[in-house]
Amino acid sequence: MPRKAQTWDDYDTAVDQIILAPTDSDFLDQLIPVLKDASSSGRTASLVQSLTQYAQEREGDIERIGLTKHEEFLGSVNQLQKVREGTVILTSEILDLNQSIQASTEKLAEQKQALVNTRGVRQNITDVSDALAESLKILHAVNNAHDLIRRKKYYAALKSLDDLQNEHLVPIIQNKFATQYKLADLIQKSIPDSQKTISKAVMTDLNTWLYRIRETSQFLGEVAFFSTKQRQDRQQARVEGNGFLSHFKLNSAIELVFDEDNDFDVLDNEELQVDFTPLHEALHIHDALGQIDRFRSDYAATRRQQKELLMPSTVDLLSDDDDLSLRALLEGIAGFAIIERATMQRAPQLRSSLDVDELWDSMCQTATTLIKNSLSDLNNPEALLKIKPIIGLFIQTMDSWGYSVSAMNSLQLTLFYKYAELLKRRFSEDFQEIVSTDDYMPMPINTPEEYNKVLTVSWATQEKSAEERTFPCVLPFSQMYPLCCIDIQNLMNQFYVFCSDDVHFQHSNIIDETLRKSLDELLTEKVCQSLVERLSSQYLGQIVQILINLEHFETACQTVEQLLIKTRSSTSAGGPVTLQATEQFRNHKKTAEKRIFELVNSKIDDLVDVAEYEWTAATRPTKTSNYMVTLTQYLANIMNSTLLGLPREIKELIYFDALSHAAERILALPLSPEVKRINPNGVEAMALDVEHLTKFVAGLENAFMLEQNLDELQQTVALMKSDNHDEFYDISTRNKKYGRVDAQNGPILLEKLTQTVDNPSRVGAPLANFGSRFGLR
C-alpha cells in the first residue's frame, strides 16, 4: 500500500526549515513535499505569503544592519544587490524549477500512484490467484468425490468428502475473513446432500443385490442340497468300506474330519458366486455416516419382506418342477437361510444370531404349516416316501450351517404319523378283504414249490419230512392266514423303509412303537375281531377252520413279537415286546372252542330231542334207538372229518364236552316231569342206548378219560335196573356202586320205577313222551 503524504497546518515553520536546510538536496527534499502539499491542498497563496513574509523580515533585518554600519551596509547592499539580482535570477530559476518540479512531482505522483495501483492490482491478482488455487483444490476434491460416486466407489467418495471437510472447508470456515469463506460455507452445506446421495446410491445397489440374492436363493439352496448329497454319497462309500463308521452320522465330528479335504464352497463355486461387496460397502458407508442403527433396522425389515415374498401360500407336495413344489420351497428357504448365516459371519454387527434364528424359526413354522395342510390331500404312502428324502436333505443341509432343525424333525415325525396312518388304512382294507373273501377251508397245495413258499411266508412248521410229503396236500389253515402273514411282513418292511435311508431321522423308537400299535390294532380289529364275528355261523366246519386259524395267528403273533425285538432300534426301550393281539387270539380260541361246543351240543340236543323212549313199553326192546345210532355216527363223523384238523387236545376236549353234554341230556329224559312211570322195558331201552354209547367211547383214543363222562349215566341205569334199591340209601354202598349218581335225582327215578308192564293195547304210555318230541316241554 502507498505511504500517506505529510501535511502542514502552518507554512511559516516549513519555510524556516527549508531556508535552514544545510544542503541543496535537503533543501529540495524539504521543499518538494511543501510545494506538493500547497499544490494539492490549494494553499499556494499561503505558501507564497509565508515566503514573502520571510523575505520582508530578512529585508527589515538587513535595513537595520545598514543604518548602523553604513559602509559595510553599502558594501553589503551592493553585495546584497548582487545577491538580490542573483536571488531574483535564482528565484526565477527556483520558480522555473518549482514549476518543473511541480510538473515532475505531479508526473511522479501519477507514476507512483500508478505504481501503487499496479502493486495493488498485482497483489489482488496474487490473492485472487491464490484464492482460485485454493478454490480449485476444493472444487477438485468435490469433483473427485462426485466422480467416485459415479464410478460407484462410494466409500472412497465418502472418505474424499471427509478429507475435503477436514483439510479444506473447516480451516476456511473457521476464518470468516478468508476469501473462500462463502464457497467453503456453500460446499459445507452441500456435503449432507452429497452424503445422502451416496447413501441412496449405496442402498440402490444394495437393493439390487438383495433382489438378485432373493432370485438366486433357490439356486443357492439347490447347490447346497447337491453338496450335501455328495457328502452323503462319500459317507456311504466310507461306511461300505468300514462298517464301524455307520455309527457316525452326517455332520458328526468324525464325518467332518474325513470330509475336510473337500473345500467345496456353496457360495463361491463354478455354478454360483455370491459377492458380498455391496453389503459390506453399504455397511461401511452407513457406519461412517453414523447411521448404522437405521441401516440395521432397514436391512432387517427388507429381509423380513423378502422372507414373506419367498413363502408361497400353498405347496404342491407331489410336483417336481413347479415353483410351488416342496423341493422349490425348501431350496428357497435353504438359500435364504444360508445367506443370512453367511451375512452374520461376515458382518456380526449387522445380523445377530437372534435376528437370523428368528427368521429361520418363522420360515420353518410357515413351511411346516404349509406341508401339514397339504398332507390332507395325500392318500398314497409312496408319495410320502418321495417327500421324506427331500426334507431329510434339507435338515442335514441346514444342520451343517448351525441351524436348529428341531421343527423339521417334528415335521418328519408328522410325516411318519401320516405315513403310518395311510399304511394302516391300506392294510386295514387288505386285511378286511382277505378275511371277508376267505373260503374258510384248509388250504390246498399242489406242488413242493408252493408248499415251501407258503410255509416260508406264514412262519408255519413242517410236520412231515420232504420224503413223507405227498402232493397235492392240504395245510390246516385257510388261505387267509398266509395272505395275512405276507401283509404283516410287508407292513413291517414298509414301516422301516421310512427311516432306512435317513440317518438323520431322530424317532426310530417311535417307529417301533407305532408299528407295534398298528400291528396290534390291525390284527385285533381287522383279523381277530372279524373272525370272532364269523363265529356266529351255524356251519361247524367254518367255526373249526376259524379256530385253526386263530391257533396259527397266535403263533404268528409270537413270531412277530420276536421280529419286533430283533428289528427295533437301539434307542427303543429294552425288554420283551408284547402284542395284545396275541392274548386276543388266545382268548378267542376259547370263544371258538365254546362256539364249537355250542354247535356240537346243539346237534346233540336236536338228536336227543327226537328220542322216542316208551318208558312203560309193553315189550322189551332189542336194539339201540335210532337217535343214539345217529348221535354216535355224528360224533364219529365230525371227529374224522370236520374236526380232523384240530389239535388232538382240542378234539379230546370237544369229545369230552360233547359226551358230558350227551350224558347230561340223556339222563334228563327219565327225569322229565312228564315221565310219570318207568317200567323195566323202558329201563332196558335206555340201558341199550347207554351201552351203545359206552362201546362207542371205548373205541376212541383216550377212552379211559372220556368214559368218565358216562359214569353217572351208567350208574344211574344200573341203579334203575337194580333189584335192591335200598342200596342207594345206604351211604357206604351208594358210594361204592352209585357214587356218581346225584343224591336228588336217584330218589326221583326210583319213585318213577314200576314193575308193572301194561297191556300192549294201552296207548297212553307211548303218548307220554309225545309232547317232548315237538319241544313242548
Short mmCIF file of N, CA, C and O in Angstrom, two decimals, residues 47 166 169 355 368 391 432 443 504 559 573 584 600 648 699:
data_model
loop_
_atom_site.label_atom_id
_atom_site.label_comp_id
_atom_site.label_asym_id
_atom_site.label_seq_id
_atom_site.Cartn_x
_atom_site.Cartn_y
_atom_site.Cartn_z
N LEU A 47 1.49 29.67 1.02
CA LEU A 47 2.91 29.38 0.98
C LEU A 47 3.69 30.60 0.45
O LEU A 47 4.74 30.97 1.00
N ASN A 166 -12.23 -31.82 6.44
CA ASN A 166 -11.20 -31.65 7.45
C ASN A 166 -10.02 -30.83 6.96
O ASN A 166 -9.44 -30.03 7.71
N LEU A 169 -12.35 -27.28 4.12
CA LEU A 169 -13.52 -26.47 4.48
C LEU A 169 -13.46 -25.96 5.91
O LEU A 169 -13.70 -24.78 6.16
N ASP A 355 -31.45 -62.38 15.37
CA ASP A 355 -32.19 -61.97 14.17
C ASP A 355 -32.30 -63.11 13.18
O ASP A 355 -33.37 -63.39 12.63
N THR A 368 -43.68 -75.75 7.72
CA THR A 368 -44.34 -76.91 8.33
C THR A 368 -45.85 -76.79 8.26
O THR A 368 -46.55 -77.78 8.03
N ILE A 391 -36.98 -83.62 2.58
CA ILE A 391 -36.95 -82.97 3.89
C ILE A 391 -35.70 -83.39 4.65
O ILE A 391 -35.06 -82.58 5.33
N GLN A 432 -59.20 -106.65 5.71
CA GLN A 432 -60.65 -106.80 5.67
C GLN A 432 -61.07 -107.63 4.46
O GLN A 432 -61.94 -108.51 4.56
N MET A 443 -56.19 -125.07 3.23
CA MET A 443 -55.57 -124.57 2.02
C MET A 443 -54.95 -125.71 1.20
O MET A 443 -54.07 -126.42 1.67
N HIS A 504 -30.64 -89.15 9.58
CA HIS A 504 -30.94 -88.00 10.44
C HIS A 504 -32.29 -88.14 11.14
O HIS A 504 -32.66 -87.29 11.93
N THR A 559 -44.28 -114.95 16.86
CA THR A 559 -43.14 -114.78 15.97
C THR A 559 -42.92 -113.30 15.66
O THR A 559 -41.78 -112.82 15.62
N ALA A 573 -36.75 -98.78 24.12
CA ALA A 573 -36.58 -99.40 25.42
C ALA A 573 -36.39 -100.90 25.26
O ALA A 573 -36.93 -101.53 24.36
N GLN A 584 -55.45 -111.75 22.52
CA GLN A 584 -56.79 -111.76 21.92
C GLN A 584 -57.02 -113.07 21.15
O GLN A 584 -58.08 -113.71 21.29
N VAL A 600 -71.95 -128.39 18.49
CA VAL A 600 -72.00 -129.84 18.71
C VAL A 600 -73.09 -130.18 19.70
O VAL A 600 -73.90 -131.11 19.50
N ARG A 648 -54.96 -132.37 18.78
CA ARG A 648 -55.52 -133.52 19.49
C ARG A 648 -56.16 -133.11 20.80
O ARG A 648 -57.25 -133.57 21.15
N GLY A 699 -64.07 -147.25 22.02
CA GLY A 699 -63.28 -147.39 20.82
C GLY A 699 -62.50 -146.13 20.44
O GLY A 699 -61.79 -146.13 19.42
#
